[in-house]
Coordinates of C-alpha atoms in Angstrom, one line a residue:
X410 CA -115.5 -135.0 78.0
X411 CA -114.4 -137.5 80.6
X412 CA -111.0 -135.9 80.8
X413 CA -112.4 -132.4 81.3
X414 CA -114.7 -133.7 84.0
X415 CA -111.6 -135.3 85.8
X416 CA -109.7 -131.9 85.7
X417 CA -112.6 -130.0 86.7
X418 CA -113.3 -132.4 89.8
X419 CA -109.6 -132.0 90.8
X420 CA -109.6 -128.4 90.7
X421 CA -112.7 -127.9 92.4
X422 CA -111.7 -130.4 95.1
X423 CA -108.3 -128.4 95.5
X424 CA -110.4 -125.0 95.7
X425 CA -112.6 -126.4 98.3
X426 CA -109.9 -127.6 100.3
X427 CA -107.9 -124.4 100.1
X428 CA -111.1 -122.4 101.0
X429 CA -111.8 -125.0 103.9
X430 CA -108.2 -124.5 105.1
X431 CA -108.2 -120.6 105.0
X432 CA -111.5 -120.5 106.7
X433 CA -110.3 -122.8 109.5
X434 CA -107.2 -120.7 109.9
X435 CA -109.3 -117.5 110.6
X436 CA -111.5 -119.1 112.6
X437 CA -109.0 -120.5 115.0
X438 CA -107.4 -117.1 115.0
X439 CA -110.5 -115.8 115.8
X440 CA -111.3 -118.3 118.4
X441 CA -108.2 -117.2 120.1
X442 CA -109.1 -113.3 119.9
X443 CA -112.5 -114.0 121.2
X444 CA -111.0 -115.7 124.5
X445 CA -109.1 -112.7 125.0
X446 CA -112.0 -110.6 124.4
X447 CA -114.1 -112.6 126.9
X448 CA -111.3 -111.8 129.2
X449 CA -111.8 -108.2 128.9
X450 CA -115.4 -108.4 128.9
X451 CA -115.5 -110.3 132.2
X452 CA -113.2 -107.9 133.6
X453 CA -115.2 -105.1 132.4
X454 CA -118.5 -106.6 134.2
X455 CA -116.6 -107.2 137.5
X456 CA -115.3 -103.5 137.3
X457 CA -118.6 -102.1 136.6
X458 CA -120.2 -104.1 139.8
X459 CA -117.1 -103.0 142.2
X460 CA -117.6 -99.1 140.7
X461 CA -121.4 -99.4 141.4
X462 CA -120.6 -100.6 144.9
X463 CA -118.0 -97.7 145.4
X464 CA -120.1 -95.1 144.1
X465 CA -123.0 -96.2 146.5
X466 CA -120.9 -96.2 149.6
X467 CA -119.1 -92.9 148.7
X468 CA -122.7 -91.3 148.4
X469 CA -123.2 -92.2 152.0
X470 CA -120.3 -89.9 153.1
X471 CA -121.5 -87.1 150.6
X472 CA -125.2 -87.3 152.2
X473 CA -123.6 -86.6 155.6
X474 CA -121.7 -83.3 153.8
X475 CA -124.8 -82.2 152.0
X476 CA -126.9 -82.0 155.3
X477 CA -124.7 -78.9 156.0
X478 CA -125.6 -79.1 159.8
X479 CA -122.0 -79.5 161.0
X480 CA -120.5 -76.2 162.1
X481 CA -117.4 -76.8 164.4
X482 CA -118.4 -74.0 166.4
X483 CA -122.0 -75.1 167.1
X484 CA -123.6 -78.3 166.3
X485 CA -125.6 -81.1 167.9
X486 CA -123.1 -83.9 168.9
X487 CA -126.2 -86.5 168.9
X488 CA -127.3 -85.6 165.7
X489 CA -123.9 -86.1 164.2
X490 CA -123.3 -89.1 165.8
X491 CA -126.4 -90.8 164.4
X492 CA -125.6 -89.9 161.0
X493 CA -122.3 -91.5 161.5
X494 CA -123.7 -94.6 163.0
X495 CA -125.9 -94.9 160.2
X496 CA -123.5 -94.3 157.7
X497 CA -121.0 -96.9 159.3
X498 CA -123.6 -99.6 159.9
X499 CA -124.9 -99.7 155.9
X500 CA -121.6 -99.3 154.3
X501 CA -118.2 -100.8 153.6
X502 CA -116.4 -98.3 156.0
X503 CA -116.0 -101.4 158.5
X504 CA -113.1 -99.8 160.6
X505 CA -114.6 -96.2 161.3
X506 CA -116.2 -93.0 160.0
X507 CA -115.1 -89.7 161.4
X508 CA -115.1 -85.8 160.8
X509 CA -112.0 -83.6 160.8
X510 CA -111.3 -79.9 160.5
X511 CA -109.2 -78.2 158.0
X512 CA -106.0 -79.0 160.5
X513 CA -107.2 -82.4 160.4
X514 CA -108.1 -82.7 163.9
X515 CA -110.9 -85.1 164.7
X516 CA -114.1 -83.7 166.1
X517 CA -116.6 -86.7 166.0
X518 CA -115.9 -90.4 164.9
X519 CA -117.9 -93.6 165.2
X520 CA -117.3 -95.7 166.8
X521 CA -115.8 -92.9 169.1
X522 CA -112.4 -94.7 170.2
X523 CA -111.1 -94.1 166.8
X524 CA -110.2 -90.4 167.8
X525 CA -106.9 -91.6 169.3
X526 CA -105.3 -92.7 166.1
X527 CA -102.6 -90.5 164.7
X528 CA -103.6 -88.1 162.0
X529 CA -100.3 -88.6 160.0
X530 CA -102.1 -91.6 158.2
X531 CA -105.0 -89.8 156.6
X532 CA -103.6 -85.9 156.7
X533 CA -102.4 -85.8 153.0
X534 CA -105.8 -87.1 151.5
X535 CA -107.8 -84.7 153.9
X536 CA -105.6 -81.8 152.5
X537 CA -106.0 -82.8 148.8
X538 CA -109.6 -83.3 149.2
X539 CA -110.4 -79.9 150.7
X540 CA -108.0 -78.2 148.4
X541 CA -109.6 -80.0 145.3
X542 CA -113.1 -79.9 146.5
X543 CA -113.3 -83.6 145.2
X544 CA -113.4 -87.0 147.1
X545 CA -110.0 -88.7 147.4
X546 CA -109.2 -92.3 147.8
X547 CA -106.1 -93.2 149.3
X548 CA -103.8 -96.3 148.0
X549 CA -103.5 -99.2 150.7
X550 CA -101.7 -98.3 153.9
X551 CA -100.6 -100.6 156.8
X552 CA -101.7 -98.9 160.1
X553 CA -100.6 -100.6 163.2
X554 CA -100.5 -104.1 161.5
X555 CA -103.8 -103.1 159.8
X556 CA -104.2 -102.7 156.1
X557 CA -106.9 -99.9 155.6
X558 CA -107.9 -97.6 152.9
X559 CA -108.9 -94.0 153.5
X560 CA -111.9 -92.3 151.4
X561 CA -112.1 -88.8 152.2
X562 CA -115.2 -86.4 151.1
X563 CA -114.9 -82.5 151.5
X564 CA -117.4 -81.2 154.5
X565 CA -119.5 -78.2 153.3
X566 CA -121.3 -75.8 155.5
X567 CA -124.2 -73.7 154.9
X568 CA -122.3 -71.2 152.9
X569 CA -120.9 -74.3 150.4
X570 CA -117.6 -73.5 152.1
X571 CA -115.1 -76.4 152.8
X572 CA -114.7 -76.6 156.4
X573 CA -113.2 -80.0 156.7
X574 CA -113.7 -83.5 155.7
X575 CA -115.6 -86.5 156.2
X576 CA -113.2 -89.7 156.4
X577 CA -114.2 -93.3 155.7
X578 CA -111.8 -95.9 156.8
X579 CA -111.9 -99.4 154.9
X580 CA -110.4 -102.3 156.9
X581 CA -109.2 -104.5 154.0
X582 CA -109.6 -107.6 156.7
X583 CA -113.3 -106.9 156.7
X584 CA -113.6 -105.7 153.2
X585 CA -117.1 -106.7 151.8
X586 CA -115.4 -106.9 148.4
X587 CA -113.6 -110.0 149.7
X588 CA -117.1 -111.9 149.6
X589 CA -118.1 -110.5 146.5
X590 CA -114.7 -111.6 144.7
X591 CA -114.5 -115.1 146.3
X592 CA -118.2 -115.7 145.6
X593 CA -117.8 -115.2 141.9
X594 CA -118.4 -118.3 139.7
X595 CA -115.1 -118.5 137.8
X596 CA -112.9 -121.2 136.7
X597 CA -110.5 -122.3 139.5
X598 CA -107.5 -121.5 137.1
X599 CA -108.6 -118.1 136.8
X600 CA -107.1 -115.0 138.7
X601 CA -109.2 -112.2 139.9
X602 CA -107.9 -109.1 141.8
X603 CA -108.2 -105.6 142.7
X604 CA -105.1 -103.7 143.2
X605 CA -104.4 -100.1 144.2
X606 CA -102.2 -97.6 142.5
X607 CA -98.9 -98.8 143.7
X608 CA -99.7 -102.4 142.8
X609 CA -100.9 -103.7 146.3
X610 CA -103.6 -106.4 146.3
X611 CA -106.6 -105.2 147.8
X612 CA -108.7 -108.2 147.5
X613 CA -108.2 -111.3 145.5
X614 CA -109.2 -115.2 145.1
X615 CA -105.6 -116.2 145.2
X616 CA -102.7 -115.6 147.6
X617 CA -100.8 -113.2 145.8
X618 CA -100.1 -109.7 147.4
X619 CA -98.5 -107.6 145.3
X620 CA -98.3 -107.1 141.3
X621 CA -95.3 -105.5 139.1
X622 CA -96.5 -104.1 136.0
X623 CA -94.4 -103.7 132.4
X624 CA -95.9 -99.9 132.5
X625 CA -96.7 -97.6 135.2
X626 CA -99.9 -98.7 136.7
X627 CA -100.9 -94.9 137.5
X628 CA -100.8 -94.0 133.8
X629 CA -103.0 -96.9 133.1
X630 CA -105.5 -95.9 135.6
X631 CA -105.2 -92.4 134.3
X632 CA -106.3 -93.5 130.7
X633 CA -109.5 -95.3 132.2
X634 CA -109.0 -97.9 129.5
X635 CA -109.1 -101.7 129.8
X636 CA -106.2 -103.6 128.1
X637 CA -104.3 -106.8 128.1
X638 CA -100.6 -106.5 129.6
X639 CA -98.0 -108.7 131.1
X640 CA -97.6 -108.5 134.6
X641 CA -95.8 -110.6 137.5
X642 CA -97.9 -111.9 140.5
X643 CA -95.9 -112.1 144.0
X644 CA -97.0 -114.0 146.7
X645 CA -96.1 -113.7 150.3
X646 CA -93.0 -115.5 150.1
X647 CA -91.7 -112.9 147.1
X648 CA -92.3 -115.9 144.3
X649 CA -93.0 -114.6 141.2
X650 CA -95.5 -115.6 138.2
X651 CA -95.4 -114.0 134.7
X652 CA -98.7 -113.7 133.1
X653 CA -101.0 -111.8 130.8
X654 CA -104.1 -110.4 132.4
X655 CA -106.8 -108.0 131.6
X656 CA -106.3 -104.8 133.4
X657 CA -109.5 -102.5 133.7
X658 CA -109.0 -99.2 135.8
X659 CA -112.0 -98.4 137.9
X660 CA -114.0 -95.1 137.5
X661 CA -114.5 -93.9 141.2
X662 CA -110.9 -94.9 142.6
X663 CA -107.2 -95.3 142.0
X664 CA -107.8 -98.8 141.6
X665 CA -107.8 -101.5 138.7
X666 CA -109.4 -104.9 138.5
X667 CA -107.3 -107.5 136.9
X668 CA -108.7 -110.9 135.2
X669 CA -107.0 -113.8 133.6
X670 CA -106.2 -117.6 133.5
X671 CA -103.2 -118.6 135.3
X672 CA -103.3 -121.8 133.5
X673 CA -100.5 -121.9 130.5
X674 CA -102.9 -124.2 128.6
X675 CA -105.6 -121.5 128.1
X676 CA -105.6 -122.3 124.4
X677 CA -104.7 -126.1 124.3
X678 CA -108.5 -126.7 123.1
X679 CA -107.9 -124.2 120.2
X680 CA -104.8 -126.0 119.3
X681 CA -106.3 -129.2 119.4
X682 CA -108.7 -128.2 117.1
X683 CA -106.2 -126.7 114.7
X684 CA -105.0 -130.1 114.3
X685 CA -108.3 -132.0 113.9
X686 CA -109.3 -129.5 111.2
X687 CA -105.6 -130.2 109.5
X688 CA -106.3 -133.7 109.3
X689 CA -109.9 -133.3 108.0
X690 CA -108.2 -131.2 105.3
X691 CA -105.6 -133.5 104.0
X692 CA -108.2 -136.4 104.2
X693 CA -110.6 -134.3 102.0
X694 CA -107.9 -133.6 99.4
X695 CA -107.2 -137.4 99.3
X696 CA -110.8 -138.3 99.0
X697 CA -111.5 -135.9 96.1
X698 CA -108.4 -137.1 94.2
X699 CA -109.8 -140.7 94.6
X700 CA -113.6 -139.6 94.0
X701 CA -112.2 -137.8 90.6
X702 CA -110.7 -140.5 89.0
X703 CA -113.7 -142.6 88.8
X704 CA -115.9 -139.9 87.6
X705 CA -117.2 -139.1 84.1
X706 CA -118.1 -142.6 83.1
X707 CA -121.3 -143.3 81.0
X708 CA -122.9 -140.0 82.0
X709 CA -122.2 -137.5 78.9
X710 CA -124.7 -139.0 76.3
X711 CA -127.7 -139.3 78.8
X712 CA -126.6 -135.9 80.4
X713 CA -127.0 -134.1 76.8
X714 CA -130.3 -135.9 76.3
X715 CA -131.3 -134.7 79.8
X716 CA -129.9 -131.0 78.8
X717 CA -132.4 -130.9 75.6
X718 CA -135.5 -131.9 77.9
X719 CA -134.7 -129.3 80.5
X720 CA -134.4 -126.5 78.0
X721 CA -137.8 -127.3 76.8
X722 CA -138.8 -126.7 80.4
X723 CA -136.9 -123.7 80.7
X724 CA -138.9 -122.3 77.7
X725 CA -142.2 -122.8 79.8
X726 CA -143.5 -126.1 78.3
X727 CA -144.0 -127.3 81.7
X728 CA -146.7 -130.0 80.2
X729 CA -144.5 -132.0 77.9
X730 CA -143.2 -135.4 79.7
X731 CA -139.8 -135.9 79.7
X732 CA -138.1 -139.1 77.8
X733 CA -135.7 -140.3 80.4
X734 CA -132.4 -142.4 79.2
X735 CA -129.4 -143.8 80.8
X736 CA -128.9 -145.9 83.9
X737 CA -128.2 -145.8 87.4
X738 CA -127.7 -142.4 88.7
X739 CA -128.5 -140.7 85.4
X740 CA -131.7 -142.6 85.2
X741 CA -132.7 -141.5 88.7
X742 CA -131.7 -137.9 87.8
X743 CA -133.8 -138.0 85.0
X744 CA -136.9 -139.3 86.9
X745 CA -136.2 -136.8 89.4
X746 CA -136.3 -134.1 86.8
X747 CA -139.7 -135.4 85.5
X748 CA -141.0 -135.6 89.0
X749 CA -139.7 -132.0 89.3
X750 CA -141.6 -130.9 86.1
X751 CA -144.7 -132.3 87.4
X752 CA -144.5 -130.7 91.0
X753 CA -143.4 -127.4 89.3
X754 CA -146.7 -127.4 87.3
X755 CA -148.5 -128.1 90.2
X756 CA -146.7 -125.6 92.4
X757 CA -147.2 -122.6 89.9
X758 CA -151.1 -123.1 89.8
X759 CA -150.9 -123.3 93.8
X760 CA -148.9 -120.3 94.0
X761 CA -151.5 -118.2 92.1
X762 CA -154.2 -119.1 94.3
X763 CA -151.9 -118.6 97.3
X764 CA -151.1 -115.1 96.3
X765 CA -154.6 -114.2 96.3
X766 CA -155.4 -115.8 99.8
X767 CA -152.3 -113.9 101.0
X768 CA -153.4 -110.7 99.9
X769 CA -156.5 -111.2 101.9
X770 CA -154.6 -112.5 105.0
X771 CA -152.3 -109.3 104.6
X772 CA -155.3 -107.0 104.4
X773 CA -157.1 -108.6 107.6
X774 CA -153.4 -108.6 109.5
X775 CA -153.4 -104.9 108.7
X776 CA -156.9 -104.3 110.0
X777 CA -156.1 -105.9 113.2
X778 CA -152.9 -104.1 113.8
X779 CA -154.4 -100.7 113.2
X780 CA -157.1 -101.7 115.8
X781 CA -154.4 -102.8 118.0
X782 CA -152.5 -99.8 117.7
X783 CA -155.6 -97.5 118.5
X784 CA -156.4 -99.8 121.6
X785 CA -152.7 -99.3 122.9
X786 CA -153.2 -95.6 122.5
X787 CA -156.4 -95.6 124.1
X788 CA -154.5 -97.6 127.1
X789 CA -151.4 -95.5 127.3
X790 CA -153.7 -92.5 127.4
X791 CA -155.6 -93.8 130.4
X792 CA -152.5 -94.5 132.1
X793 CA -151.2 -91.2 132.0
X794 CA -154.5 -90.0 132.9
X795 CA -154.5 -92.2 135.8
X796 CA -150.9 -90.9 136.8
X797 CA -152.2 -87.4 136.6
X798 CA -155.1 -88.3 138.9
X799 CA -152.7 -90.1 141.5
X800 CA -150.4 -87.1 141.5
X801 CA -153.8 -84.7 142.3
X802 CA -154.7 -87.1 145.2
X803 CA -151.2 -87.2 146.5
X804 CA -151.0 -83.1 146.4
X805 CA -154.3 -83.1 148.1
X806 CA -153.3 -85.4 150.8
X807 CA -150.3 -83.4 151.3
X808 CA -152.2 -80.2 151.7
X809 CA -154.8 -81.5 153.8
X810 CA -152.9 -83.7 156.3
X811 CA -149.0 -82.6 156.1
X812 CA -149.2 -78.9 155.7
X813 CA -152.1 -78.9 158.1
X814 CA -150.0 -81.0 160.8
X815 CA -147.0 -78.7 160.0
X816 CA -149.2 -75.6 160.5
X817 CA -150.3 -76.9 164.1
X818 CA -147.0 -77.9 165.1
X819 CA -145.6 -74.5 164.0
X820 CA -148.2 -72.8 166.0
X821 CA -147.6 -74.9 169.4
X822 CA -143.8 -74.2 168.9
X823 CA -144.5 -70.5 168.3
X824 CA -146.6 -70.6 171.9
X825 CA -143.9 -72.4 173.6
X826 CA -141.0 -70.0 172.1
X827 CA -143.1 -66.8 173.2
X828 CA -143.4 -68.3 177.0
X829 CA -139.6 -68.8 177.4
X830 CA -137.2 -66.8 179.0
X831 CA -134.5 -66.0 176.2
X832 CA -132.0 -64.7 178.6
X833 CA -132.3 -67.8 181.1
X834 CA -132.6 -70.2 178.5
X835 CA -130.7 -69.0 175.8
X836 CA -129.6 -72.4 174.3
X837 CA -132.9 -73.8 174.5
X838 CA -134.2 -70.6 172.7
X839 CA -131.7 -70.6 170.0
X840 CA -132.4 -75.0 169.6
X841 CA -136.2 -74.0 169.1
X842 CA -135.6 -71.1 166.7
X843 CA -133.4 -73.7 164.5
X844 CA -136.3 -76.0 164.9
X845 CA -138.7 -73.6 163.9
X846 CA -136.5 -72.7 160.5
X847 CA -136.5 -76.5 159.8
X848 CA -140.2 -76.8 160.1
X849 CA -140.5 -73.5 157.8
X850 CA -138.2 -75.2 155.4
X851 CA -140.1 -78.4 155.4
X852 CA -143.3 -76.5 154.8
X853 CA -141.8 -74.7 151.5
X854 CA -140.5 -78.2 150.5
X855 CA -143.7 -79.8 150.9
X856 CA -145.7 -77.0 149.0
X857 CA -142.8 -77.1 146.2
X858 CA -143.5 -80.9 145.8
X859 CA -147.7 -80.1 145.9
X860 CA -147.0 -77.5 142.9
X861 CA -144.8 -80.1 140.9
X862 CA -147.3 -82.9 141.5
X863 CA -150.5 -80.4 140.3
X864 CA -149.4 -76.9 139.2
X865 CA -152.0 -74.8 140.1
X866 CA -151.4 -72.1 137.8
X867 CA -152.5 -74.3 134.9
X868 CA -156.2 -74.4 136.3
X869 CA -156.1 -70.6 137.5
X870 CA -153.8 -68.7 134.9
X871 CA -153.3 -71.2 131.8
X872 CA -150.0 -72.6 130.5
X873 CA -148.0 -69.6 130.0
X874 CA -148.0 -68.6 133.6
X875 CA -147.5 -72.4 134.6
X876 CA -144.5 -72.4 132.4
X877 CA -143.1 -68.9 133.9
X878 CA -143.5 -70.6 137.3
X879 CA -141.6 -73.7 136.5
X880 CA -138.8 -71.5 135.0
X881 CA -138.2 -69.3 138.0
X882 CA -138.4 -72.4 140.5
X883 CA -135.9 -74.5 138.4
X884 CA -133.4 -72.9 136.1
X885 CA -133.3 -69.7 138.2
X886 CA -132.7 -71.6 141.3
X887 CA -130.0 -73.8 139.7
X888 CA -128.2 -70.6 138.7
X889 CA -128.8 -71.2 134.9
X890 CA -129.4 -68.3 132.5
X891 CA -132.6 -68.5 130.3
X892 CA -134.3 -66.5 127.7
X893 CA -138.2 -67.3 127.5
X894 CA -139.7 -66.1 124.0
X895 CA -143.6 -66.2 123.6
X896 CA -145.6 -65.0 120.7
X897 CA -149.2 -65.0 120.1
X898 CA -150.2 -67.2 123.0
X899 CA -151.0 -64.5 125.7
X900 CA -154.9 -65.4 125.8
X901 CA -154.2 -69.2 124.3
X902 CA -156.2 -71.7 126.4
X903 CA -156.3 -75.0 125.4
X904 CA -158.0 -78.3 126.9
X905 CA -156.8 -79.5 130.2
X906 CA -155.6 -82.6 128.9
X907 CA -153.4 -80.4 126.2
X908 CA -152.1 -78.0 128.9
X909 CA -151.2 -80.7 131.4
X910 CA -149.1 -82.6 128.6
X911 CA -147.6 -79.9 126.9
X912 CA -146.4 -78.7 130.9
X913 CA -145.2 -82.1 131.6
X914 CA -143.0 -82.4 128.2
X915 CA -141.2 -79.0 129.1
X916 CA -141.1 -80.0 133.0
X917 CA -139.4 -83.1 131.9
X918 CA -137.0 -81.3 129.4
X919 CA -136.1 -78.7 132.0
X920 CA -135.1 -81.4 134.9
X921 CA -133.1 -83.3 132.2
X922 CA -131.0 -80.1 131.6
X923 CA -130.6 -79.4 135.3
X924 CA -129.5 -83.2 136.1
X925 CA -127.5 -84.1 133.0
X926 CA -126.7 -81.1 130.3
X927 CA -124.3 -79.0 132.4
X928 CA -125.7 -76.1 130.4
X929 CA -125.0 -72.4 131.4
X930 CA -127.7 -71.0 128.9
X931 CA -131.3 -72.1 128.0
X932 CA -133.6 -70.7 125.2
X933 CA -137.6 -71.4 125.4
X934 CA -139.7 -70.3 122.9
X935 CA -143.4 -70.9 122.4
X936 CA -145.0 -69.5 119.2
X937 CA -148.7 -69.9 117.7
X938 CA -147.8 -70.1 113.9
X939 CA -150.0 -69.0 111.3
X940 CA -150.9 -72.5 110.1
X941 CA -152.7 -73.3 113.4
X942 CA -149.5 -74.9 115.2
X943 CA -148.2 -74.3 118.6
X944 CA -144.6 -74.8 118.4
X945 CA -142.3 -75.4 121.6
X946 CA -138.7 -75.1 121.3
X947 CA -136.1 -75.5 124.3
X948 CA -132.5 -75.4 123.5
X949 CA -129.2 -75.7 125.8
X950 CA -125.8 -75.1 125.3
X951 CA -124.9 -78.3 127.5
X952 CA -123.0 -81.5 126.6
X953 CA -125.7 -83.2 124.7
X954 CA -125.6 -87.0 124.1
X955 CA -125.8 -89.7 121.4
X956 CA -129.6 -90.2 120.9
X957 CA -129.2 -93.4 118.7
X958 CA -127.0 -95.3 121.2
X959 CA -129.4 -94.2 124.5
X960 CA -132.2 -95.8 122.3
X961 CA -129.8 -98.9 121.3
X962 CA -129.0 -99.3 125.0
X963 CA -133.0 -99.4 125.9
X964 CA -133.8 -102.0 123.3
X965 CA -130.4 -104.1 124.4
X966 CA -132.1 -103.9 127.8
X967 CA -128.7 -103.1 129.5
X968 CA -130.6 -102.0 132.8
X969 CA -129.6 -98.3 132.3
X970 CA -132.7 -96.0 133.1
X971 CA -131.4 -93.3 130.7
X972 CA -133.9 -92.4 128.2
X973 CA -137.0 -93.6 129.8
X974 CA -138.1 -89.7 130.3
X975 CA -137.3 -89.3 126.5
X976 CA -139.5 -92.1 126.0
X977 CA -142.5 -90.9 128.3
X978 CA -142.2 -87.4 126.6
X979 CA -142.8 -88.8 122.9
X980 CA -145.7 -90.9 124.4
X981 CA -147.1 -87.7 125.9
X982 CA -146.6 -86.0 122.5
X983 CA -148.5 -88.6 120.8
X984 CA -151.4 -88.6 123.2
X985 CA -152.2 -85.1 121.8
X986 CA -151.4 -85.7 118.6
X987 CA -148.0 -83.8 118.5
X988 CA -144.7 -84.4 116.8
X989 CA -141.7 -84.3 119.1
X990 CA -138.3 -83.9 117.3
X991 CA -134.9 -84.1 119.4
X992 CA -131.6 -82.7 117.9
X993 CA -128.6 -83.5 120.1
X994 CA -124.8 -84.2 119.4
X995 CA -122.3 -84.9 121.9
X996 CA -120.5 -81.5 122.9
X997 CA -123.0 -79.5 121.0
X998 CA -126.0 -79.2 123.1
X999 CA -129.9 -80.4 122.6
X1000 CA -132.6 -79.0 120.9
X1001 CA -136.3 -80.4 121.5
X1002 CA -139.1 -79.2 119.5
X1003 CA -142.5 -80.1 120.0
X1004 CA -145.4 -79.1 117.4
X1005 CA -149.1 -79.4 118.2
X1006 CA -152.1 -78.9 116.0
X1007 CA -154.2 -76.4 118.1
X1008 CA -158.1 -77.3 118.6
X1009 CA -160.6 -76.1 116.4

């Protein structure tokens, strides 16, 4: 018996030691991989920040283009200068912003002295932006001892034709991303840099000017996927440094973010831990061997007696005291079993009473949860009703204040236009006519906002007419074909609460289709079923989306607002005891179905 115990102990020690060694090996490998993953994650985070910054600044140029007030034959220089000045002051285009025609001739710029520079620098990028109808960002360009980058956005007229371009010039010496990169709280041995498609370093926290890659950088940037790669950093004196960095292409520019450690001892702590684990592994084997030699003495007989006593306990005989024999640890083990038997008997009795109390507590908590749920539903209903009341208030104020003021302005403007001698003051007359058209558009826009805030047709003609009005003013104006199918609802009238919530759910769905789905066709049906339900179905042939991923991002609080509208739709459906079903798959469109039990 003692020999068997010795052999078993040695085998067990060897097994534990080997297991410990294998686990330690994979933990070390995992730590190394984890360091690389962290390197890529940091690079991705920095890339998202830079992409977000670029997107906001490019949007400022698009905002100028979308005004569609610039016509090279007839435009107001003061208005254009004001637009350029605002964009210049609140963007990263620290060198200049200017407007060119299709021949790359500068018409307006801010600051104005920028018009003296040669068009040879920016002409290729203007041509590409006009031809592709997309914004273009140039690589780093050395212009008269200045390192600049051109951002070109196509310029549209009122007919949505490209008549030129808006060019924003970024001075690398005054690039606001310099401050962002240098203020990042990273280790001093880490390198972070932003390079263009030619390997020129735009900004970095170290004095390196160019980067050489083992693979073509343009192919890496085209894939838009981050990777770890060996690169060569070159400083201003041409000295080289070979290192592995995380390369993360930007989404809005032909640039990439490089991040990694410049220290060759990046994995030194992991190696040190490996040696420590190996030492512990060897010490553990040696200790196991020494321990196993002295094991097995004076324990077999008392243990057998103890086994017989414990078998009685296993049969359910908890009231019979154990007969404890032996000495030292075996005696203590026997006493422990006796104490365990006594406590086990008490515990079983206690558990029986506890189960009864637990069932009562569960019943109480269930009731409290149900009451809390009712309170939340009531509060949610009040919030949405308050939201609708606030929309009504804003719509009334727009009608009583803004529309009345616009009408008065238009009336006075018409009086003034009628008094002007058109032949003698043709320019003034034309400007006043343009102003009159602008006021009329503003008038129509305010009316459209009022109708979205408080659709008047719901109160006057009901849900059916309101939905027809909504489709006419959204999908049709967005050049999206739609089919509306109505069955057995011509004379259907519901309570105001039901009608406004159904309308808002359909309105949010149509808005999502226009903004995100890229759909060409939409099918809408509203049917009163024979079992007393109202079924509303909206189906599009757009790009679809991953519903589970969207809700997962919301639960993780990633900062993305995507999915908030769908949550609002679900809440509205719950208020009117409806069931909202969403079926969507990327590339296969989306179908949203609302099913409501009709009142009465």
